[in-house]
């Protein structure tokens, strides 16, 4: 496999970064994961918006445009002979002296790699289980998609290795938060519910896109603080992330749910799959530029 690293492409077995990279030493790094559908990086503008905002928070002097990033991706896909792929786009602070620093980082390490994915098909279902481990609070004012992943790793160990099971966090106040690698939604009596970002969750790119999909479909969306009993009383539950898309839930807290046969999740997924091959941003949907 070839990866992109700091301006060039290299075999993944030969690529290297310094042990003095502060992304390695102190976790100062952020990343985005997204899908490429037949060569198109879905919602790339939204991913770059979040990435660039996170870099400013970490005081890393880098900013990525669509044009620059598409150039990187086109080379990466060509080197690996891919058209449908999982992309991880990773920026770490770069090298520095041992010890915490307050000045900005001007030479970050930029790494991107692609993994093959099959062409998108139907939805995959999962079971959801409530975790004993609580969602940790963000390190700053908002949660970044950063290298700080121990909470997620410990949660995955608790949930177990099964690929068809997702663990659901409560936050420290006992409110529903998010999945280990997903955002959480449920549908009841014509209304779509999802935890507020103020619960401490990651404001997922796919989360925001699905909220807009629902609203443009005439579905009321409510973001707030909810106890687990409110999701247990739902008609349908589903999860979202940028690689797995929309994932219907078949069971949660001992109760069965309709999974991919649910009417709301089918309606949203039909709208999702129409847009994934062309859209650069959810704002195209908001602005009425994408029609289904």
PDB file of C-alpha atoms in Angstrom, residues 2 31 40 92 115 122 130 159 226 229 261-262:
ATOM      1  CA  UNK A   2       1.182   3.493  -0.846  1.00  0.00           C
ATOM      2  CA  UNK A  31      -7.662  13.442  11.603  1.00  0.00           C
ATOM      3  CA  UNK A  40     -15.634  11.396  -5.398  1.00  0.00           C
ATOM      4  CA  UNK A  92       0.133  15.794  13.633  1.00  0.00           C
ATOM      5  CA  UNK A 115      -8.017   1.329   2.153  1.00  0.00           C
ATOM      6  CA  UNK A 122     -27.418  -1.742   1.225  1.00  0.00           C
ATOM      7  CA  UNK A 130     -25.197   0.399  26.731  1.00  0.00           C
ATOM      8  CA  UNK A 159     -18.306  -3.966  24.010  1.00  0.00           C
ATOM      9  CA  UNK A 226     -31.978  12.579  26.868  1.00  0.00           C
ATOM     10  CA  UNK A 229     -35.320   5.379  28.540  1.00  0.00           C
ATOM     11  CA  UNK A 261     -37.025  -2.373   7.635  1.00  0.00           C
ATOM     12  CA  UNK A 262     -37.914   0.800   9.562  1.00  0.00           C
TER      13      UNK A 262
END
